[in-house]
PDB file of C-alpha atoms in Angstrom:
ATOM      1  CA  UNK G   1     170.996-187.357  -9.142  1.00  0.00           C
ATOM      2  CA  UNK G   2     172.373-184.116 -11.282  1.00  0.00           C
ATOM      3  CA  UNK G   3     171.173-185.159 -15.060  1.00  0.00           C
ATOM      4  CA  UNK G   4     171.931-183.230 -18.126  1.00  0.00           C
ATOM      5  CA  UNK G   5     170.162-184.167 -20.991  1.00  0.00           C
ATOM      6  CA  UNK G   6     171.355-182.189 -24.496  1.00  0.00           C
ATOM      7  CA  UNK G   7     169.157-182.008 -27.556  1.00  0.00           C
ATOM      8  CA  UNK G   8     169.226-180.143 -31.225  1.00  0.00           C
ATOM      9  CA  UNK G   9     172.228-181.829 -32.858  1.00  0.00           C
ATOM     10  CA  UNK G  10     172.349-183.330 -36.347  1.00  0.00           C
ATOM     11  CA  UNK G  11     173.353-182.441 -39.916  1.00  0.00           C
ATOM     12  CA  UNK G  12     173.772-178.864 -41.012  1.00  0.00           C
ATOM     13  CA  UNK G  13     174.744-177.177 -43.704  1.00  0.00           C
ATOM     14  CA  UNK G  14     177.370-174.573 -43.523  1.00  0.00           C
ATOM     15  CA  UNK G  15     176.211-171.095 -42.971  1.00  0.00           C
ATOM     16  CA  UNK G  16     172.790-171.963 -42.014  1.00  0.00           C
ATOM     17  CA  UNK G  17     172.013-172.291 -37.897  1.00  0.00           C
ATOM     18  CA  UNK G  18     171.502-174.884 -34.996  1.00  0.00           C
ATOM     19  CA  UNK G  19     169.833-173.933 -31.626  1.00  0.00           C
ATOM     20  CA  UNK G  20     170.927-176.793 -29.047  1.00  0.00           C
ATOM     21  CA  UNK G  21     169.302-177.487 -25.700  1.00  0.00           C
ATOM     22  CA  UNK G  22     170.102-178.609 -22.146  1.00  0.00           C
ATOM     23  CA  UNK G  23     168.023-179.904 -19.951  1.00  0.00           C
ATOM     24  CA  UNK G  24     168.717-179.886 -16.538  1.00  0.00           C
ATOM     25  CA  UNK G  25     167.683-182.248 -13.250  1.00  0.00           C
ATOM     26  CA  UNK G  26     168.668-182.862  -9.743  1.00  0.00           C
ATOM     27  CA  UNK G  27     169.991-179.892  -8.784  1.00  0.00           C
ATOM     28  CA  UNK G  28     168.869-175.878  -8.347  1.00  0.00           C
ATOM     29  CA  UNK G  29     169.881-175.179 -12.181  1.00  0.00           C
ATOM     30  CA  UNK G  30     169.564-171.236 -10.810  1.00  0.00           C
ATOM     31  CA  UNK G  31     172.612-171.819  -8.487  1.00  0.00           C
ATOM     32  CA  UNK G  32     175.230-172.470 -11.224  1.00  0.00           C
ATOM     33  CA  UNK G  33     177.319-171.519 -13.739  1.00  0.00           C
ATOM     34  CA  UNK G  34     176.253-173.374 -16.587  1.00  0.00           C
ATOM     35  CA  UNK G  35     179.029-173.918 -20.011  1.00  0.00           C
ATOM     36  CA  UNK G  36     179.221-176.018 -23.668  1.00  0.00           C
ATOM     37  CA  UNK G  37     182.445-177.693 -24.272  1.00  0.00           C
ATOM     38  CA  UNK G  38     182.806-179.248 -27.924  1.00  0.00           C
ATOM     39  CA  UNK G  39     185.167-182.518 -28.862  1.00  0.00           C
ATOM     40  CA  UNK G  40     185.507-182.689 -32.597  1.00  0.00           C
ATOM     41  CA  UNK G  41     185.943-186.029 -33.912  1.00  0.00           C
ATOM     42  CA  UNK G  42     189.029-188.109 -32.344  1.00  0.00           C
ATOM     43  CA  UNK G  43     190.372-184.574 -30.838  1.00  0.00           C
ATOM     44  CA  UNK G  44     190.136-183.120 -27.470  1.00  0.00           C
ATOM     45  CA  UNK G  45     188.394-181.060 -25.326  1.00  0.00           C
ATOM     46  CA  UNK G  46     187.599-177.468 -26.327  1.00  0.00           C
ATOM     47  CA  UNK G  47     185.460-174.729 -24.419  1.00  0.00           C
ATOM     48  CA  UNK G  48     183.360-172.762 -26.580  1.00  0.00           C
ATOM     49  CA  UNK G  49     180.899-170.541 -23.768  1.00  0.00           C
ATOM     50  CA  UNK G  50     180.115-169.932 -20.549  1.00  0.00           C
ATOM     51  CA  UNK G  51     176.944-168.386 -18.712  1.00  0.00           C
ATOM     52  CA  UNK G  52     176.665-167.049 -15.290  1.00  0.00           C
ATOM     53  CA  UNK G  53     173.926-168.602 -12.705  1.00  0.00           C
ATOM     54  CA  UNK G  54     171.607-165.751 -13.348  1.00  0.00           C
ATOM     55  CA  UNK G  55     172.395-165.087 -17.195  1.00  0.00           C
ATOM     56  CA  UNK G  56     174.154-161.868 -16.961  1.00  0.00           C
ATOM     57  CA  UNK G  57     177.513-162.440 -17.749  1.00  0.00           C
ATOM     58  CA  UNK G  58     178.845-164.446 -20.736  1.00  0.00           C
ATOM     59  CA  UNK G  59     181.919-165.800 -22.037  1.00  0.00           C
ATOM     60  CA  UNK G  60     182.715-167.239 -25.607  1.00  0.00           C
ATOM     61  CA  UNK G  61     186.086-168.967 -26.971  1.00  0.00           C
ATOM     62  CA  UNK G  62     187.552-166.529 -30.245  1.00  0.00           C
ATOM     63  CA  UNK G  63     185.841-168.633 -32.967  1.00  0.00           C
ATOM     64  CA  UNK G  64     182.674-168.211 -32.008  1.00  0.00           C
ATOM     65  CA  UNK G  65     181.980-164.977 -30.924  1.00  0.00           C
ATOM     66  CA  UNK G  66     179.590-163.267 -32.923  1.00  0.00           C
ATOM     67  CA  UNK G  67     178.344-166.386 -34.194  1.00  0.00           C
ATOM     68  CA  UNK G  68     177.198-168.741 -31.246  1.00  0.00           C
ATOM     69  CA  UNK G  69     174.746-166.989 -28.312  1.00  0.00           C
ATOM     70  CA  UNK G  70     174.736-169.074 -24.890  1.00  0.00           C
ATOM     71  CA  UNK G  71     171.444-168.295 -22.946  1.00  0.00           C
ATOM     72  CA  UNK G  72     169.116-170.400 -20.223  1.00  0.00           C
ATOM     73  CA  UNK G  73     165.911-170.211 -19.038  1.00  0.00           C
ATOM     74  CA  UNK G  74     166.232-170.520 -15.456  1.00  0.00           C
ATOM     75  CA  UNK G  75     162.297-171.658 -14.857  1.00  0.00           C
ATOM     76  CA  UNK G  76     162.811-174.368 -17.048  1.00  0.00           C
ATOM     77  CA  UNK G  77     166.199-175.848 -15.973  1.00  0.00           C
ATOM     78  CA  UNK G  78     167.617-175.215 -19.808  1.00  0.00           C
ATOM     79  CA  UNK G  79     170.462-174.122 -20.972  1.00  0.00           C
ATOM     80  CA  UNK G  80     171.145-173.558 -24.843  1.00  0.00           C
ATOM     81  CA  UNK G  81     173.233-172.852 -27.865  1.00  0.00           C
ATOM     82  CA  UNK G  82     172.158-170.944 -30.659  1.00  0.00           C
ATOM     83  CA  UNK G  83     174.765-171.325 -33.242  1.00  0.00           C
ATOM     84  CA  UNK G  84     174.331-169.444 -36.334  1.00  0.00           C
ATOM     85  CA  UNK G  85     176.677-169.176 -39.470  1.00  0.00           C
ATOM     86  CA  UNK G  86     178.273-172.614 -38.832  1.00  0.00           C
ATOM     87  CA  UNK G  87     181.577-173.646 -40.246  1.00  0.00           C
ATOM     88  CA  UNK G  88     182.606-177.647 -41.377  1.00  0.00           C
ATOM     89  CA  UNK G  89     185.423-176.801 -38.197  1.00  0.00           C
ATOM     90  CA  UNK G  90     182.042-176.668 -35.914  1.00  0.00           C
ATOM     91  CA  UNK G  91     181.910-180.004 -36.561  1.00  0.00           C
ATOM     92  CA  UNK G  92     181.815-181.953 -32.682  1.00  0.00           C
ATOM     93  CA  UNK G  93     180.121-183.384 -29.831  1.00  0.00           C
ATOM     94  CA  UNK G  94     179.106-180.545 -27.884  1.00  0.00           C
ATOM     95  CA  UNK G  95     178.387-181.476 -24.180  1.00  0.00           C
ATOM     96  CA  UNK G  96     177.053-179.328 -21.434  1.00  0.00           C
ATOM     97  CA  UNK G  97     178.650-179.037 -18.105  1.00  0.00           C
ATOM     98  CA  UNK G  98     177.601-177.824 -14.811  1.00  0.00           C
ATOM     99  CA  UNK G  99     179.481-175.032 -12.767  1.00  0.00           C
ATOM    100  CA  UNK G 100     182.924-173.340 -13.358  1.00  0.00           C
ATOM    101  CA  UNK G 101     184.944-176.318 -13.021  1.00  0.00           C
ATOM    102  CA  UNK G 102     183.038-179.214 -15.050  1.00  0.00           C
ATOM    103  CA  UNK G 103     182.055-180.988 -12.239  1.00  0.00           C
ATOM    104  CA  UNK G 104     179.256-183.112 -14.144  1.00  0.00           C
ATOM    105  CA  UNK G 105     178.460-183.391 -17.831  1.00  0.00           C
ATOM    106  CA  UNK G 106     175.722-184.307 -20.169  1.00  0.00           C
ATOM    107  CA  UNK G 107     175.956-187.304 -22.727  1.00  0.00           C
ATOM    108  CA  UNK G 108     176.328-185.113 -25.461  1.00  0.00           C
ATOM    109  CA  UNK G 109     175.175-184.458 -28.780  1.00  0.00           C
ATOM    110  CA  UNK G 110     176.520-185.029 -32.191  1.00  0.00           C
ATOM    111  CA  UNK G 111     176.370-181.446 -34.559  1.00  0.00           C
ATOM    112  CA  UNK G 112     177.965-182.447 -38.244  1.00  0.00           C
ATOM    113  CA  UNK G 113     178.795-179.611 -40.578  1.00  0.00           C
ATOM    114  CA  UNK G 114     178.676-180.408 -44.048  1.00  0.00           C
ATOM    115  CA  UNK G 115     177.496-179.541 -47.606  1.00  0.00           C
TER     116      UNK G 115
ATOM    117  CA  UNK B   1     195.351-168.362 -23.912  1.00  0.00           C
ATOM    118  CA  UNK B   2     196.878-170.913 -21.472  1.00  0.00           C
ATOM    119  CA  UNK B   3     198.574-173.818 -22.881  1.00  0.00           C
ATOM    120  CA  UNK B   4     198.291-177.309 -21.154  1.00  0.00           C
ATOM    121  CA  UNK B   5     200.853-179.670 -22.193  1.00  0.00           C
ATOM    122  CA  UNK B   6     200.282-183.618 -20.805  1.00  0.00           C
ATOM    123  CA  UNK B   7     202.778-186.693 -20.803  1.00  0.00           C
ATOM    124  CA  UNK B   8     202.830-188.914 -21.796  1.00  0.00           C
ATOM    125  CA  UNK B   9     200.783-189.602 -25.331  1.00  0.00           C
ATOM    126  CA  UNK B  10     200.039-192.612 -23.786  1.00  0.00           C
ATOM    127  CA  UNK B  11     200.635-195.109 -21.004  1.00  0.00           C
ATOM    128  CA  UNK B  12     200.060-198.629 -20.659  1.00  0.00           C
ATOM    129  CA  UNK B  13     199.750-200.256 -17.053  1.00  0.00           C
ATOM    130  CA  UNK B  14     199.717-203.068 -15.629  1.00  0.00           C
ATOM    131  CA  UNK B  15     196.800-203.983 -13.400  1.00  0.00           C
ATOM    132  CA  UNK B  16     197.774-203.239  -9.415  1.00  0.00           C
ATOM    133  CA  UNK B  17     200.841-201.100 -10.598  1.00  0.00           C
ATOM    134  CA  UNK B  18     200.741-197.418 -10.455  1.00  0.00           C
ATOM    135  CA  UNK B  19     200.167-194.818 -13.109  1.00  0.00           C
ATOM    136  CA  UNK B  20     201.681-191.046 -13.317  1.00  0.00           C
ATOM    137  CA  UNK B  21     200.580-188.484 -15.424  1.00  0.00           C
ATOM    138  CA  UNK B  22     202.155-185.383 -15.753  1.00  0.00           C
ATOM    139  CA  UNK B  23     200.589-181.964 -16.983  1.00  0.00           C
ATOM    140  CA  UNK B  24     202.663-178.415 -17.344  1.00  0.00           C
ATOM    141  CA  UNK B  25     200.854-174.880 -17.639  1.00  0.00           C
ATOM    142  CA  UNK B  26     202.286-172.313 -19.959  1.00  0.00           C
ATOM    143  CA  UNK B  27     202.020-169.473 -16.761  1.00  0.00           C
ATOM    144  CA  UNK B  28     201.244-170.235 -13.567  1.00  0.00           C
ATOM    145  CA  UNK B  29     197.819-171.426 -12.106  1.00  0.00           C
ATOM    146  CA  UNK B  30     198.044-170.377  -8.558  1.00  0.00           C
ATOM    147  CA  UNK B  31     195.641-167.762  -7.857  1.00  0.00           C
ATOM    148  CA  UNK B  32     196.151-164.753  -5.091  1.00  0.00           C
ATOM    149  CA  UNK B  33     193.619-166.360  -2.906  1.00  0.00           C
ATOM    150  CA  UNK B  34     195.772-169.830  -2.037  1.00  0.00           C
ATOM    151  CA  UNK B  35     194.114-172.175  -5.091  1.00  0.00           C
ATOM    152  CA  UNK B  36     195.865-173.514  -7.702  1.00  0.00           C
ATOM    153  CA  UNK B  37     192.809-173.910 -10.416  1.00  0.00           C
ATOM    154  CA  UNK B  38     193.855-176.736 -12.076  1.00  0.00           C
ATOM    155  CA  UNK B  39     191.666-179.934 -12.904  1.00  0.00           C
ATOM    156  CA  UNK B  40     191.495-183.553 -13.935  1.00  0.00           C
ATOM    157  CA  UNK B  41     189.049-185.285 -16.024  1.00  0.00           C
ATOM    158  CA  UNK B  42     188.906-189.023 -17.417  1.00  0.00           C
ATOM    159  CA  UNK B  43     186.808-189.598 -20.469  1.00  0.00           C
ATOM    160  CA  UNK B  44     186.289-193.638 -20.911  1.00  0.00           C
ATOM    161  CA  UNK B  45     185.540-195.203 -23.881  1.00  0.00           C
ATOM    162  CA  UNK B  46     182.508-194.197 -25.808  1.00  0.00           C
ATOM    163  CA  UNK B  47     181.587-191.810 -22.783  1.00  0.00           C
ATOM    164  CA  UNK B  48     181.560-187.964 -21.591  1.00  0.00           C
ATOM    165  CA  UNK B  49     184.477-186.669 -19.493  1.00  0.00           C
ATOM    166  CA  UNK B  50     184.140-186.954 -15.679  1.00  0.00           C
ATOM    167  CA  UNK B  51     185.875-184.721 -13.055  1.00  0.00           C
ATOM    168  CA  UNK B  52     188.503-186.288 -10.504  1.00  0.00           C
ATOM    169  CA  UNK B  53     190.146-183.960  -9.180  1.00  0.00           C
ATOM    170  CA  UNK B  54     189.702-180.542  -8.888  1.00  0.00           C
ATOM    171  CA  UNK B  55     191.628-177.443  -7.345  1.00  0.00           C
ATOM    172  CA  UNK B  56     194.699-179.863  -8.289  1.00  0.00           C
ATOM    173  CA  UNK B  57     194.572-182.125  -4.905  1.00  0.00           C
ATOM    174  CA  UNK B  58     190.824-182.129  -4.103  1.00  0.00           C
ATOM    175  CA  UNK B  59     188.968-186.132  -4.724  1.00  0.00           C
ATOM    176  CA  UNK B  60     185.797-185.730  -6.699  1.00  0.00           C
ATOM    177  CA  UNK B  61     182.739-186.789  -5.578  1.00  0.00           C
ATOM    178  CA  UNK B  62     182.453-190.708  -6.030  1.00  0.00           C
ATOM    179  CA  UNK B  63     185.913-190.528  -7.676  1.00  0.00           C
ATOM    180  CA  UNK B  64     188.278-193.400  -5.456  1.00  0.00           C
ATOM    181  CA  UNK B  65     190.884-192.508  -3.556  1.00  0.00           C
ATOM    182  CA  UNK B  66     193.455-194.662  -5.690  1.00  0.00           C
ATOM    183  CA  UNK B  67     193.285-191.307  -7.392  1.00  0.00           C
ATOM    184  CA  UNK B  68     195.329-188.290  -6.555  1.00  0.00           C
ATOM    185  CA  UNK B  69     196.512-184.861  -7.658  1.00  0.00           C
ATOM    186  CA  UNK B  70     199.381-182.750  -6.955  1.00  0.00           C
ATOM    187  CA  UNK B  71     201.933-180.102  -8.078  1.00  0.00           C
ATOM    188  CA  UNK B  72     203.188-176.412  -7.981  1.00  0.00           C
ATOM    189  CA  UNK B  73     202.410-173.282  -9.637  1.00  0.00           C
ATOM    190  CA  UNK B  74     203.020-174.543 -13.234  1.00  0.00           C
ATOM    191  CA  UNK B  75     203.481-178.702 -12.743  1.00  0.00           C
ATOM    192  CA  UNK B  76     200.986-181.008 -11.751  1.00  0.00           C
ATOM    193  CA  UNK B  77     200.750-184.765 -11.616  1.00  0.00           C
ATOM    194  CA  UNK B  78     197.905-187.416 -11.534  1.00  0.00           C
ATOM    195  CA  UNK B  79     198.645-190.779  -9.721  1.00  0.00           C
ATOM    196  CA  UNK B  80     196.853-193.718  -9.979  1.00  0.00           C
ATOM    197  CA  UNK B  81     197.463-195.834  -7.622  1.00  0.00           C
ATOM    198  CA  UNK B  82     196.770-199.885  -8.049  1.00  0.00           C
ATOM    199  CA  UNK B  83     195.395-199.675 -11.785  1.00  0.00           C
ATOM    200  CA  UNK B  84     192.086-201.831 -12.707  1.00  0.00           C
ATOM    201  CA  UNK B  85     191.011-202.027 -15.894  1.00  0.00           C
ATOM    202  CA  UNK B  86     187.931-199.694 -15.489  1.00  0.00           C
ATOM    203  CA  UNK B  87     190.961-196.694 -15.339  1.00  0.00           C
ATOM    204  CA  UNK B  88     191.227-197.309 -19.173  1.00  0.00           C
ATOM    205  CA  UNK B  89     190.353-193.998 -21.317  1.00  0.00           C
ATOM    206  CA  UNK B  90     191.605-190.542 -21.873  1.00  0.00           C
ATOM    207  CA  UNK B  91     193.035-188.541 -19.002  1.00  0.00           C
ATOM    208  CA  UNK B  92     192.907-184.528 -19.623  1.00  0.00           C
ATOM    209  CA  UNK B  93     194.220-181.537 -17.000  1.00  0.00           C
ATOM    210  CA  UNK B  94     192.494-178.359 -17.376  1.00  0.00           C
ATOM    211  CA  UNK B  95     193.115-174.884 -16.116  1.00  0.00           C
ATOM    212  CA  UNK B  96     189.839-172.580 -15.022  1.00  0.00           C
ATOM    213  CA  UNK B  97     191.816-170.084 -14.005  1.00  0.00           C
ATOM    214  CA  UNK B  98     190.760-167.522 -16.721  1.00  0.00           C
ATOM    215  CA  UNK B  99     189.479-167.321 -19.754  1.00  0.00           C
ATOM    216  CA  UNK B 100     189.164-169.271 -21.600  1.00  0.00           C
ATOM    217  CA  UNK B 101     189.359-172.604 -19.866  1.00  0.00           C
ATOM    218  CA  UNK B 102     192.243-174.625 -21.846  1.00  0.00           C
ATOM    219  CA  UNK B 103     192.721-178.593 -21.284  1.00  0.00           C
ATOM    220  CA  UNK B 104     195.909-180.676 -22.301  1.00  0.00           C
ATOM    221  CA  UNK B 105     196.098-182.772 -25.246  1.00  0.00           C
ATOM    222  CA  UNK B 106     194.885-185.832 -23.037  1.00  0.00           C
ATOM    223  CA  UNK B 107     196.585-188.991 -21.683  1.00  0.00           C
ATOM    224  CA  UNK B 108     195.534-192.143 -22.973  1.00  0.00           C
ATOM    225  CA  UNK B 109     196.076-195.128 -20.010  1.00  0.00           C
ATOM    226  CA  UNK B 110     195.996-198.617 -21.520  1.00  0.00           C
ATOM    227  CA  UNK B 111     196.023-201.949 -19.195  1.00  0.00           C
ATOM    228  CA  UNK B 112     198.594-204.186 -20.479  1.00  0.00           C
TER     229      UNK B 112
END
């Protein structure tokens, strides 16, 4: 059974940085694409970055380049988000998803921006 | 970017009946190679977004077949076919044809 399992989230201030995690199950994490996709409170779906299978190729909506940095570790099934300089409009549930098309996604986890 | 535009806001449904959702790209999503990259997702209450249907016609795995997807270049449309109340949620379409990925507004299906 594919599991993703995020971690990191919680209450930041703005400006300062968040590094989230993904763990990964059930399936050859090497073999896929791996990308974060954010909801903000009562709003919809938003892609912030996506990662090739072997980690040389990345992709990153406009708001976050330069600030966010998708990476995995491919011997231990993880994918992550470092997100530095954060902005109150960070605010969301930020899920991880397998593949190019979303085909399964993790619970989710909960990253507030405030002062 | 791409712009995916849904309708309706919202639908309410009556359990058995059918349910249509409609989705519009701002350029088309039909790539060289024969596949039109567009996607479906449902997000329940309280719960992450699922995928069913992808490549605009193809089932999901586990996904039932009361579900269905079709369209053109630039107009797609989810069917539901005989409603039950575990359908209730947010529907979204999504294009991964480039970069970056863009989803619709999202669909909310209520059972009457």
């Amino acid at each position: 059974e594919v599991q993703l399992v995020e971690s990191g989230g919680g209450l930041v201030q703005p400006g300062r940085s968040m590094k989230l995690s993904c763990a990964a199950s059930g399936f050859t994490f090497s073999n896929y694409g791996m990308a974060w996709v954010r909801q903000a409170p009562t709003k919809g779906l938003e892609w912030v970055a996506t990662i090739s299978y072997d980690g040389s190729s990345t992709y990153y909506r406009d708001s976050v380049k330069g600030r966010f940095t998708i990476s995995r570790d491919n011997a231990k099934s993880t994918l992550y988000l470092q997100m530095n300089s954060l902005r109150s409009e960070d605010t969301a549930t930020y899920y991880c998803t397998r593949g190019h098309y979303f085909d399964y996604w993790g619970q989710g986890v909960m990253v507030t921006v405030s002062s | 970017d791409i712009v995916m535009t849904q309708a309706p806001l919202s639908v309410s449904v009556t359990p058995g009946e059918s349910a249509s959702i409609s989705c519009r790209s701002s350029k088309s999503l039909l790539h060289s190679n024969g596949i039109t990259y567009v996607y479906w997702y449902l997000q329940k209450p309280g719960k992450s977004p699922q995928l069913l249907i992808y490549r605009m016609s193809n089932l999901a795995s586990g996904v039932p077949d009361r579900f269905s997807g079709s369209g053109s270049e630039t107009d797609f449309t989810l069917k539901i076919s005989r409603v039950e109340a575990e359908d209730v949620g947010i529907y979204y379409c999504g294009q991964l044809l480039e970069n970056p990925p863009t989803f619709g507004s999202g669909t909310k299906l209520e059972i009457k």
